[in-house]
Coordinates of C-alpha atoms and ligand atoms in Angstrom, one line a residue:
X1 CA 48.3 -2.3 13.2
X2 CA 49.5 0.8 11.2
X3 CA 48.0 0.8 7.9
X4 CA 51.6 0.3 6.4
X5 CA 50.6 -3.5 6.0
X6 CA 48.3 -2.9 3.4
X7 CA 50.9 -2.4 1.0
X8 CA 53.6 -5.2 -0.3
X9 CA 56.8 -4.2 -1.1
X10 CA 56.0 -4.2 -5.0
X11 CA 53.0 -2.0 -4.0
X12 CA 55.3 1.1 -2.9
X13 CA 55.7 1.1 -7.1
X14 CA 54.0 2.5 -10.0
X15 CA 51.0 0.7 -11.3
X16 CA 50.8 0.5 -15.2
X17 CA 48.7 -1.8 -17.1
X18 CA 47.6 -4.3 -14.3
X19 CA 51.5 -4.3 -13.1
X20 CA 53.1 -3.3 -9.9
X21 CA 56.7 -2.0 -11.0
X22 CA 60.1 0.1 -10.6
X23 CA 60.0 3.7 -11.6
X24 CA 62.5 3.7 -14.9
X25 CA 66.0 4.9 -13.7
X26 CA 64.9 3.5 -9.9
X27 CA 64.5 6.6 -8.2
X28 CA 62.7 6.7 -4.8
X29 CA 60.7 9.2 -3.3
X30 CA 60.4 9.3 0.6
X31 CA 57.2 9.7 2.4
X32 CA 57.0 11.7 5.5
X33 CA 55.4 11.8 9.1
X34 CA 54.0 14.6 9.7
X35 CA 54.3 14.1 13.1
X36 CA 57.8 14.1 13.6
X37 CA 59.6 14.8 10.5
X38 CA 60.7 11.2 10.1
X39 CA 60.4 9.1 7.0
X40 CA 57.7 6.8 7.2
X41 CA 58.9 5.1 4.0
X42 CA 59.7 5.5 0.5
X43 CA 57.6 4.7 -3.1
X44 CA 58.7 4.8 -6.8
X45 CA 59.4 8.4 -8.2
X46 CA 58.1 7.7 -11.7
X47 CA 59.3 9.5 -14.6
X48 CA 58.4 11.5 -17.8
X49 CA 58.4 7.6 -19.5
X50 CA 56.6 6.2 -16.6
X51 CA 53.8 8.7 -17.1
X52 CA 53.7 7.8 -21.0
X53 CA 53.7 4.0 -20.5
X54 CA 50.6 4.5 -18.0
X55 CA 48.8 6.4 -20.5
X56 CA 49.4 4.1 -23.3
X57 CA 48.2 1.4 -20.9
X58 CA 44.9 3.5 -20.2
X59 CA 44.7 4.2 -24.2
X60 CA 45.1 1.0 -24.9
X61 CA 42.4 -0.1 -22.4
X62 CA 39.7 1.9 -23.1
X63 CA 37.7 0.6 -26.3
X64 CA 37.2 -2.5 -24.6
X65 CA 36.2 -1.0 -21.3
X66 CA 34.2 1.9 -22.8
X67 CA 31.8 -1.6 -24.0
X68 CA 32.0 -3.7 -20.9
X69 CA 29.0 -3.9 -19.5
X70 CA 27.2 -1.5 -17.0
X71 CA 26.3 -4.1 -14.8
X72 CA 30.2 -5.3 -14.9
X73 CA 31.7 -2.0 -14.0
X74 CA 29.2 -1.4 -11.3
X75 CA 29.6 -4.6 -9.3
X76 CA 33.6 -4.5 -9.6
X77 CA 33.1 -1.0 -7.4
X78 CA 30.0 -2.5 -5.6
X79 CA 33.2 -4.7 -4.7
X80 CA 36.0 -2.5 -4.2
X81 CA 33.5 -0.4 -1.8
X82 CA 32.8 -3.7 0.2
X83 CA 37.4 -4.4 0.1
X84 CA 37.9 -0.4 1.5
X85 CA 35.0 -0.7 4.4
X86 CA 35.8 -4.1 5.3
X87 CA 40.0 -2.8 6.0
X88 CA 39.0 0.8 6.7
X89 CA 40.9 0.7 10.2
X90 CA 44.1 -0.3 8.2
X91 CA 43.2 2.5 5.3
X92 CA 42.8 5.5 8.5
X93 CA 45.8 4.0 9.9
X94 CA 47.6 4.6 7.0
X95 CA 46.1 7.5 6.1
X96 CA 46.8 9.4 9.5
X97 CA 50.1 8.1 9.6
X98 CA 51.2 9.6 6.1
X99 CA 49.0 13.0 6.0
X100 CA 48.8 13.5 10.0
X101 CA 44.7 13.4 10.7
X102 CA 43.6 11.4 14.0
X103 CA 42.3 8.2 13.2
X104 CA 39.0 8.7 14.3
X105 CA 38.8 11.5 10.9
X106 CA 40.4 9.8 8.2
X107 CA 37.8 6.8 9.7
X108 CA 35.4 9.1 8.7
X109 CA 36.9 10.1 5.2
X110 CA 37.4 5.8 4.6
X111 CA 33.3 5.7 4.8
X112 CA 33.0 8.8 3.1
X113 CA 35.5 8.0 0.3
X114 CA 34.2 4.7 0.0
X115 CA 30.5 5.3 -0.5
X116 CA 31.6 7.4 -4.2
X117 CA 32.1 3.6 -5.1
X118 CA 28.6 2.5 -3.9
X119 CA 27.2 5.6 -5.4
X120 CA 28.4 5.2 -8.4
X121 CA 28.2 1.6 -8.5
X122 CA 24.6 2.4 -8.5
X123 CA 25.2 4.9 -11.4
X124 CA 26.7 3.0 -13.8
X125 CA 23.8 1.5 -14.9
X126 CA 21.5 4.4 -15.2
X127 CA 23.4 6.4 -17.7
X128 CA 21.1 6.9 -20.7
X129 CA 19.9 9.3 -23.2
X130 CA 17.0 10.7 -24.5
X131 CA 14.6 10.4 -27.6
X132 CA 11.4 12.8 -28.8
X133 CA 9.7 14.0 -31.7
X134 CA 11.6 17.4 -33.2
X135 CA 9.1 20.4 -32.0
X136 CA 7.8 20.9 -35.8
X137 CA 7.2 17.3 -36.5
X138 CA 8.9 14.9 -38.8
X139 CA 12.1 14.0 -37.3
X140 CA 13.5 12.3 -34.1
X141 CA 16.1 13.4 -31.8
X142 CA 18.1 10.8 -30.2
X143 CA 21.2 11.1 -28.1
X144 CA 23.6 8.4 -26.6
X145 CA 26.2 8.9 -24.0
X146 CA 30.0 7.5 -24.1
X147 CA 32.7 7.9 -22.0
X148 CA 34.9 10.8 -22.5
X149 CA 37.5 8.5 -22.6
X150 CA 41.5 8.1 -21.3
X151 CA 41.4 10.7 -18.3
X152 CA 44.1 12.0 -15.9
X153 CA 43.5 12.6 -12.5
X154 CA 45.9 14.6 -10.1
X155 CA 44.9 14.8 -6.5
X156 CA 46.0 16.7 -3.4
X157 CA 47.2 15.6 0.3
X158 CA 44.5 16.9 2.6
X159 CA 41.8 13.8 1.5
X160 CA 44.0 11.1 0.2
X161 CA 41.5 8.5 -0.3
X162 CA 38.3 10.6 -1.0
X163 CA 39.7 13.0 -3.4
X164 CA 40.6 10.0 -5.6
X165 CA 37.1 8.3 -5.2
X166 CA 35.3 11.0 -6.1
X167 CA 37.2 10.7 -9.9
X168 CA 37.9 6.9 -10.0
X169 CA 34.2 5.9 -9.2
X170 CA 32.1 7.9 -11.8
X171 CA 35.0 7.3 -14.1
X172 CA 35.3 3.4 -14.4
X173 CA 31.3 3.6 -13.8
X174 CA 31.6 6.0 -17.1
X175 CA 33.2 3.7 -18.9
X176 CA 36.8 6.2 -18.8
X177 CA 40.3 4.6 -18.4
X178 CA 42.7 6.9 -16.0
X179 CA 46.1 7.9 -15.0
X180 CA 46.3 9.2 -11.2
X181 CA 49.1 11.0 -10.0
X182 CA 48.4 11.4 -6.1
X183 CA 50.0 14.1 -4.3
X184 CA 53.5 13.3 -3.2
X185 CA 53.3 13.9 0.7
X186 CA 50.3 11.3 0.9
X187 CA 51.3 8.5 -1.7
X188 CA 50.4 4.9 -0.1
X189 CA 46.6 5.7 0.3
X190 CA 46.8 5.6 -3.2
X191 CA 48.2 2.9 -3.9
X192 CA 46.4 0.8 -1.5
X193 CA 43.5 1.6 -3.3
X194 CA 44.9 0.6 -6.8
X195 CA 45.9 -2.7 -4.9
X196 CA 42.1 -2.8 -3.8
X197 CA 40.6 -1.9 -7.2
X198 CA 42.3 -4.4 -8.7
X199 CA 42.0 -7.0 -6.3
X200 CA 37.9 -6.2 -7.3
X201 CA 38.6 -7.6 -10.8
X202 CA 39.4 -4.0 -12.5
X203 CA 41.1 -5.3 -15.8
X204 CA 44.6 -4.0 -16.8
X205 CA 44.9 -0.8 -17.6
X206 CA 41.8 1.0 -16.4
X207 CA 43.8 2.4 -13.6
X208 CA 47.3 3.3 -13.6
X209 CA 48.8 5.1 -10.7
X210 CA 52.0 7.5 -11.1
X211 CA 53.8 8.7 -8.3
X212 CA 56.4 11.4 -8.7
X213 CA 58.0 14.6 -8.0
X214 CA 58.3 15.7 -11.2
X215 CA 54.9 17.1 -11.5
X216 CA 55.3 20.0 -14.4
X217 CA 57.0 17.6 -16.6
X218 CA 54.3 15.0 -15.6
X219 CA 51.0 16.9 -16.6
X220 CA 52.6 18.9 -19.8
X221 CA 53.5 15.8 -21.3
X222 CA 50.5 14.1 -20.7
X223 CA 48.4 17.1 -21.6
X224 CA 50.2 17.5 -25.0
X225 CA 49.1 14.0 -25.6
X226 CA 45.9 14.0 -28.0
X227 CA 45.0 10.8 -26.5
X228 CA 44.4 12.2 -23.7
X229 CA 40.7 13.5 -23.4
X230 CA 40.2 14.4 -19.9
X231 CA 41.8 16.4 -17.1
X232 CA 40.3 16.4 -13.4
X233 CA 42.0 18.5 -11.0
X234 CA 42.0 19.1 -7.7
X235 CA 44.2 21.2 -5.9
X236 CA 44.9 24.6 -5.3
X237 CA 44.1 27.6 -7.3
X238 CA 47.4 28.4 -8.7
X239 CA 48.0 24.8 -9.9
X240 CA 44.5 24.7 -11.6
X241 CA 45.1 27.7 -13.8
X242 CA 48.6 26.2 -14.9
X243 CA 46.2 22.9 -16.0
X244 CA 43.7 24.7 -17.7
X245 CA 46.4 27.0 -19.7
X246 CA 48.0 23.8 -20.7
X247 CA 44.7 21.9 -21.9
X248 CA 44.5 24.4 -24.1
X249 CA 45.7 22.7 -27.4
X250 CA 44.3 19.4 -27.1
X251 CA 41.6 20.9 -25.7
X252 CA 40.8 18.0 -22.9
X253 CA 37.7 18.2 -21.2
X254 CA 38.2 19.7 -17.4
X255 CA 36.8 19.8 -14.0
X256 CA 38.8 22.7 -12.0
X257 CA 38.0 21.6 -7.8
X258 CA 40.0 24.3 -6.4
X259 CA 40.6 26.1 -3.1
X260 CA 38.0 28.3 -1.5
X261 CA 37.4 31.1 1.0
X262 CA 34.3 30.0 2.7
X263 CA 32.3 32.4 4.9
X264 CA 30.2 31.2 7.8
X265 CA 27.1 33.8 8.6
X266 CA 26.0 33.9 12.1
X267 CA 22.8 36.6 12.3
X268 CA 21.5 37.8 15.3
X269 CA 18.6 35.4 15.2
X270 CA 20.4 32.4 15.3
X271 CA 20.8 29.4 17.6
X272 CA 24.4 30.2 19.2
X273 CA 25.0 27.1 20.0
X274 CA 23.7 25.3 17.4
X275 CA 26.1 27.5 15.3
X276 CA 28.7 26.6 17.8
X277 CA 28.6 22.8 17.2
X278 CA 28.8 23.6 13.4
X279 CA 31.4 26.3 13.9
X280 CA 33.5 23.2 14.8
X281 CA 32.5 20.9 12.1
X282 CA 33.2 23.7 9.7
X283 CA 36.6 24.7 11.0
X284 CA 38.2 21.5 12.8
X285 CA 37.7 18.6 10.2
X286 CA 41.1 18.1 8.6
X287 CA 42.5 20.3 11.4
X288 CA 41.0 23.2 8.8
X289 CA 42.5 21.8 6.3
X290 CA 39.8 21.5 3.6
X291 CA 38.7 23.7 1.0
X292 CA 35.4 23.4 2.8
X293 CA 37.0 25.0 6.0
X294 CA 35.1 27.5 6.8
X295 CA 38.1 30.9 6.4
X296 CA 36.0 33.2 7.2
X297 CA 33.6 33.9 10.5
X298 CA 31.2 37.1 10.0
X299 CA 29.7 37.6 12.9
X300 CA 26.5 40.2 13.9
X301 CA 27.4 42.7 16.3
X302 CA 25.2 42.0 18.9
X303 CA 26.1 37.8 18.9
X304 CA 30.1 37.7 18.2
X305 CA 31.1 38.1 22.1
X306 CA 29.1 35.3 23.2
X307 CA 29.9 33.3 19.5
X308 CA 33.8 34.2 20.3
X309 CA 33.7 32.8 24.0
X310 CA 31.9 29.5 23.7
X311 CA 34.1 28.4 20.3
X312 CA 37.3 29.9 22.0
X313 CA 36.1 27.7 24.9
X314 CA 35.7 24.4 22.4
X315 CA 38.9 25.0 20.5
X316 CA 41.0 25.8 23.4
X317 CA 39.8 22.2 24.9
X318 CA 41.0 20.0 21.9
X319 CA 44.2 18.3 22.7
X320 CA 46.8 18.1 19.8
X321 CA 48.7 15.3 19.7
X322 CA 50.0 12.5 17.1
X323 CA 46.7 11.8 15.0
X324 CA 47.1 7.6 15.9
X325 CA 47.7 8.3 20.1
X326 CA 44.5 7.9 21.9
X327 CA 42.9 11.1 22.8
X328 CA 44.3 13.2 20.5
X329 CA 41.3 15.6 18.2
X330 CA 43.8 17.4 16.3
X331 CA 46.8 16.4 14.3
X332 CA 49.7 17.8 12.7
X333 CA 49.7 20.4 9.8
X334 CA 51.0 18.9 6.9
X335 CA 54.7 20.4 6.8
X336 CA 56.6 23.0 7.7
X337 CA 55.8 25.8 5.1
X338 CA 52.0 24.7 6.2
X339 CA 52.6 26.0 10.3
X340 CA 55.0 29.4 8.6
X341 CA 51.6 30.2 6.3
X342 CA 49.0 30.1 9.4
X343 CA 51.8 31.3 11.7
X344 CA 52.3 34.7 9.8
X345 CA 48.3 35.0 9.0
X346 CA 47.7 35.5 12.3
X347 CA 50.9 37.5 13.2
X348 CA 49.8 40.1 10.9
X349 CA 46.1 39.5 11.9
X350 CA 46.9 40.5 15.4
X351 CA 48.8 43.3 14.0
X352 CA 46.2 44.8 12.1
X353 CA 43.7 44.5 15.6
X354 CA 42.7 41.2 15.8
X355 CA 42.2 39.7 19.7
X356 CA 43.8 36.7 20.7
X357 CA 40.9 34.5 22.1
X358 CA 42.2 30.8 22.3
X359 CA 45.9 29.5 21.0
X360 CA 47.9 31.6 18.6
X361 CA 51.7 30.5 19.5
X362 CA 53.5 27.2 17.6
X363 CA 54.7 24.8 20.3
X364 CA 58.0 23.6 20.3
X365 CA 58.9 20.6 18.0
X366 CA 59.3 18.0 16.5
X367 CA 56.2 17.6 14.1
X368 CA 54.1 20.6 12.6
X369 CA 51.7 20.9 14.8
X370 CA 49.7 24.7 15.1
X371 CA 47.1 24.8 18.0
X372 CA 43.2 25.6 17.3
X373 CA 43.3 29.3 17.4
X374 CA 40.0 31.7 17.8
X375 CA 41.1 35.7 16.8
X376 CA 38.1 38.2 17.6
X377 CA 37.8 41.8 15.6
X378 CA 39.8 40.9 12.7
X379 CA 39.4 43.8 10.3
X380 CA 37.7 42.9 7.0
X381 CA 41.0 43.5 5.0
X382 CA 43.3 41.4 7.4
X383 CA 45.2 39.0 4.6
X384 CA 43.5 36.0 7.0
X385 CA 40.2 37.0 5.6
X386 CA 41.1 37.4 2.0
X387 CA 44.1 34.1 1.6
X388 CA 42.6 29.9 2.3
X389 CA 44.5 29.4 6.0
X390 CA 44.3 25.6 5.8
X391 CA 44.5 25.3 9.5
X392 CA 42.6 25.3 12.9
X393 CA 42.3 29.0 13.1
X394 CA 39.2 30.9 13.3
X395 CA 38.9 34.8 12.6
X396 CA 35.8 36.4 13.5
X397 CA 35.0 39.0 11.9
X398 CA 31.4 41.5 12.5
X399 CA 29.1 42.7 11.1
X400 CA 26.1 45.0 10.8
X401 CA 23.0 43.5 9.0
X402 CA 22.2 41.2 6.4
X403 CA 23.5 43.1 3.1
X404 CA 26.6 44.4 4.7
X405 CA 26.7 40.2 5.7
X406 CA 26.0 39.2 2.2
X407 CA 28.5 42.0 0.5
X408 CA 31.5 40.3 2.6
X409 CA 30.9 37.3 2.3
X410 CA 30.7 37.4 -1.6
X411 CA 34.1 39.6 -1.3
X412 CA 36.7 37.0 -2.6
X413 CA 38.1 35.3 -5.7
X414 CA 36.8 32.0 -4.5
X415 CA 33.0 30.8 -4.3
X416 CA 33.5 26.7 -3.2
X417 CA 31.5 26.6 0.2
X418 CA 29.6 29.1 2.5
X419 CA 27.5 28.5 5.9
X420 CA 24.5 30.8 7.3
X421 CA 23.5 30.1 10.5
X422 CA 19.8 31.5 11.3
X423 CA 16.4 30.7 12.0
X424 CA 14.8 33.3 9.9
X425 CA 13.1 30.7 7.0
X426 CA 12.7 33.7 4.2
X427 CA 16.7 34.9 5.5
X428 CA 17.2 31.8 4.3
X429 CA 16.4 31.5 0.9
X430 CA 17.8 35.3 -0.2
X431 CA 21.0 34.0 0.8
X432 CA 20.7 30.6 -0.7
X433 CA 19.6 32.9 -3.8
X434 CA 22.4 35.9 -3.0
X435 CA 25.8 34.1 -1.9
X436 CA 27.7 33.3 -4.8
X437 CA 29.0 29.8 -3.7
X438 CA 28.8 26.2 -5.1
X439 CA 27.0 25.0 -1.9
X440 CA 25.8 26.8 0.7
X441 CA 25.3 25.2 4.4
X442 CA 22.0 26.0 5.8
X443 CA 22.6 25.8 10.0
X444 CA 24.9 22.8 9.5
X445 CA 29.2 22.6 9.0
X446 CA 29.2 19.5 7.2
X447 CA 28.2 20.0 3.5
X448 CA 30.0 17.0 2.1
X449 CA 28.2 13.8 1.2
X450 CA 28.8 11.9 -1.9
X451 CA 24.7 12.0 -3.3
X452 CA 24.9 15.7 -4.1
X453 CA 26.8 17.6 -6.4
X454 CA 30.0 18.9 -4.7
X455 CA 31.9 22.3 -6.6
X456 CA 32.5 25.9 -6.9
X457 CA 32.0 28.9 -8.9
X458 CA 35.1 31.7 -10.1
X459 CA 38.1 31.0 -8.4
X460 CA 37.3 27.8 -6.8
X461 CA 37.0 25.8 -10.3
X462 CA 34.3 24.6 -12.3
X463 CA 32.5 21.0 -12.7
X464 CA 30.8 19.0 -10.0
X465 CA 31.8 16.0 -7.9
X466 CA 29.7 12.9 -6.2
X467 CA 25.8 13.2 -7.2
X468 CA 23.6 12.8 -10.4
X469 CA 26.0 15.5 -11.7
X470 CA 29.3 13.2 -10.8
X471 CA 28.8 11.0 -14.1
X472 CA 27.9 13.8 -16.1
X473 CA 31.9 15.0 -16.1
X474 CA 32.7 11.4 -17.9
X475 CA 30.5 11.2 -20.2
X476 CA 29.6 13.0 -23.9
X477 CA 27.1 13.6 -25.9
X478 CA 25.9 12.2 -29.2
X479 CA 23.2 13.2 -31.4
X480 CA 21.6 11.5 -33.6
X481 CA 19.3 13.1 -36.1
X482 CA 16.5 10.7 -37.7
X483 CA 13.5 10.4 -40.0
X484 CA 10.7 10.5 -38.6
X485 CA 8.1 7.9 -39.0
Ligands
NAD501 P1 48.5 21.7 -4.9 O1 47.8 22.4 -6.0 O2 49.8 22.2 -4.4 O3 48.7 20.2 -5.3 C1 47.6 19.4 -5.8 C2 48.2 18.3 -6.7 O4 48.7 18.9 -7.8 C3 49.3 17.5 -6.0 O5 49.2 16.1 -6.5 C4 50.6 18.1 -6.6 O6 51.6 17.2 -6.7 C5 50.1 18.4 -8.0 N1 50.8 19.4 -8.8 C6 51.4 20.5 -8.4 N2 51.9 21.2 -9.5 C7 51.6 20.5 -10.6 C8 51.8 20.6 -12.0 N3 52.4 21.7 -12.5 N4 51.3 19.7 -12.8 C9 50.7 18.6 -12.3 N5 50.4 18.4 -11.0 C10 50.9 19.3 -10.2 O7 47.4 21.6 -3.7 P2 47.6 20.9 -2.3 O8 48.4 21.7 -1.4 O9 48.0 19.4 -2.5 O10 46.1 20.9 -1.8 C11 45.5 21.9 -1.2 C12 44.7 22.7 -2.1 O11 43.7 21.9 -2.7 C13 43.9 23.8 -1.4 O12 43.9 25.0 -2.2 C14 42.5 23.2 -1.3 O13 41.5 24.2 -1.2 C15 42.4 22.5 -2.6 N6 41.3 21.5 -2.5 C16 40.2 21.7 -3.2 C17 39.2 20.7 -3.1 C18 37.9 20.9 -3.9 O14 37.2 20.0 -4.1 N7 37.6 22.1 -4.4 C19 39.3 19.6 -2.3 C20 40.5 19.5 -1.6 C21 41.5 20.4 -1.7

């Protein structure tokens, strides 16, 4: 097995209004193996037109989805969740073989990615809104939710299947019609979950799927549609701001899930350990290539030796390797401009001071692979610690007590995740209170889960994914003023 058989030929196309088809003018985009540089195969490279033919499809959908049912939507993703964990070998296979994770991990994104589905197949029949009595008597407030409407989602390579869950679920449980535009180096996950969706019983035109190289074209055409109500995004930084700028005049609606620069405290009264395990959660998922990764390791003085030694000792263990051979914990980085980035971050780390403590060289080709790297004494102003690394490196970095900690860690553009590792209850809740972060990790590295409300503050983007919040990004808000009685 190797996932690839979970798409038909006609399924390496674009998907517009219930059809599989040909990008117009027939143009081809290839899709890469990270591994070795080889292509893996090739899928439709819409354009401009393609894009406007998908969102007429999703306009043209809409009124009658926005008034199917609840109950309808919900059980369609009730079923699509049941189609993805039923084939999630094949889905990891294929997801490994097109972004470069073991299989084992993008196992773990398939149940991950397919639980927004259950979630929000759960959700979809508890959106509702609210009635009372105006404060000073007389009249009576009512409110009614509706679905924002035709959306368009963009989403990037690191999670191929989750990123697009965590949109597509509350969406169709909203009651929205959507274009997606999946990233171009991790295509066929995609795809396969259009092929899924619609296997489910999603009717025509609630999902269209665009994939294509032309990207600026793609979005500024599509955003200086007025049909078009809704932009999620979620990518990196730079692209966000170029989103938002071009919402501007239609004003769509937006959630902004950008990159991050996440700290992870360790105080002098934590479990080392404990912090250890997490350590590697936080760094190694995605080979460090999430925008949950923790970037940053501030360390106290008295722990970061012993902290240093035992994670150097971890990371140096993990054996790099294809991400679908046996054995393997770490896969490739995504492309070549991926292993230059993390290459030259700790170059210059080491050349400001830092200490080599575990990997630090590329290995000879093919593939782009970087090894897990640990770097001790990295000076606060080392680029490392201000730029996203995407990779399996971990800079440690010292410090003093608990403002100097807080100070640091709050020192950055971004504020998506942050980590504090201590057993100090009261610690606990100043930083909670203090670290100005969407979601703070509490003496664990895994943050994600689809129940709560995933997101970040400045830099990182604005609006919340998975959760009670999820929903709340599809839907608006009438209000209806009455008599009273
Ligand atoms: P990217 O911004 O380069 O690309 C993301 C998507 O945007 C891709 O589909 C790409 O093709 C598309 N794109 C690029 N330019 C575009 C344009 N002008 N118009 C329309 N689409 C355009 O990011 P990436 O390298 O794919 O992903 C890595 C980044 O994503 C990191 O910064 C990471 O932190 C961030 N990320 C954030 C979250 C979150 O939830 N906050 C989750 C995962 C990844």
């Amino acid at each position: 097995m190797n996932g690839l058989d979970l798409l038909g030929p006609q399924q390496r196309g674009l998907f517009i209004g219930g059809t599989w088809r040909d990008a117009a003018g027939g143009k081809r985009l290839d899709v890469i193996d990270p591994a070795d540089g080889s292509v893996l195969t090739d899928v439709a490279d819409g354009s401009v037109a393609d894009a406007v033919d998908a969102l007429d499809a999703a306009v043209a959908a809409q009124a009658s989805w926005a008034t199917t049912p609840p109950r309808e939507r919900g059980e369609i993703l009730r079923t699509a969740f049941s189609l993805v964990t039923g084939r999630a070998e094949q889905f990891a296979h294929l997801m490994s073989l097109e972004m470069g994770k073991t299989v084992a991990e993008a196992e773990g994104e398939v149940a991950y990615g397919a639980e927004f589905f259950r979630w929000y197949s759960e959700e979809a029949v508890r959106i509702h809104g609210r009635w009372m009595q105006a404060p000073g008597g007389g009249s009576r407030l009512l409110t009614i939710k509706k679905p924002v409407g035709p959306c368009l989602f963009i989403t990037p390579w690191n999670f191929p299947l989750a990123m697009g869950t965590r949109k597509i679920g509350p969406a169709i449980a909203a009651g929205c019609t959507m274009v997606v535009k999946p990233a171009s180096q991790t295509p066929l996950t995609m795809l396969a979950l259009a092929a899924v969706l619609e296997e489910a019983g999603l009717p025509a035109g609630v999902l269209n799927v665009v994939t294509t190289s032309h990207t600026g074209e793609f979005s500024q055409t599509l955003q200086a549609d007025d049909r078009l109500r809704k932009v999620s995004f979620t990518g990196s930084t730079g692209v966000g701001r170029v989103l938002v700028r071009q919402s501007a005049d239609q004003l769509q609606r937006l959630s902004m899930e950008l990159g991050g620069n996440a700290p992870f405290l360790v105080f002098e009264d934590a479990d080392v350990d404990a912090a250890v395990d997490g350590a590697m959660v936080a760094k190694m998922r995605n080979m460090g290539e999430a925008c949950t990764a923790a970037n940053r390791f501030l360390v106290h003085r008295s722990v970061a030796q012993e902290f240093a030694d035992k994670l150097g000792k971890r990371m140096g263990g993990l054996t790099v390797g294809r991400g679908q051979d046996t054995g393997v914990d770490v896969g490739p980085l995504i492309d070549e401009r991926a292993v230059e980035t993390v290459s030259q971050l700790v170059t210059d780390a080491v050349h400001d001071g830092a200490t080599v403590v575990c990997g630090g060289a590329v290995p000879d080709g093919p593939g782009y692979f970087y090894p897990p790297t640990v770097l001790l004494d990295v000076p606060v102003e080392s680029e490392i610690n201000v730029q996203e690394i995407f990779g399996p490196v971990a800079p440690i970095t010292t410090f003093e007590g608990e403002a100097d900690a807080i100070r640091l860690a709050n020192d950055t553009e971004y504020g998506l995740a942050s980590y504090v590792y201590t057993r100090d209850l009261a610690r606990t809740i100043r930083l909670a209170e203090a670290l100005e972060f969407g979601m703070v990790g509490v003496n664990t590295g895994l943050i994600s889960n689809p129940a709560a409300p995933f997101g970040g503050v400045k830099s990182s983007g604005f609006g919340r994914e998975g959760g009670f919040e999820g929903i709340e990004e599809y839907l608006e808000t009438t209000y209806v003023a009455l008599p009273g009685g």
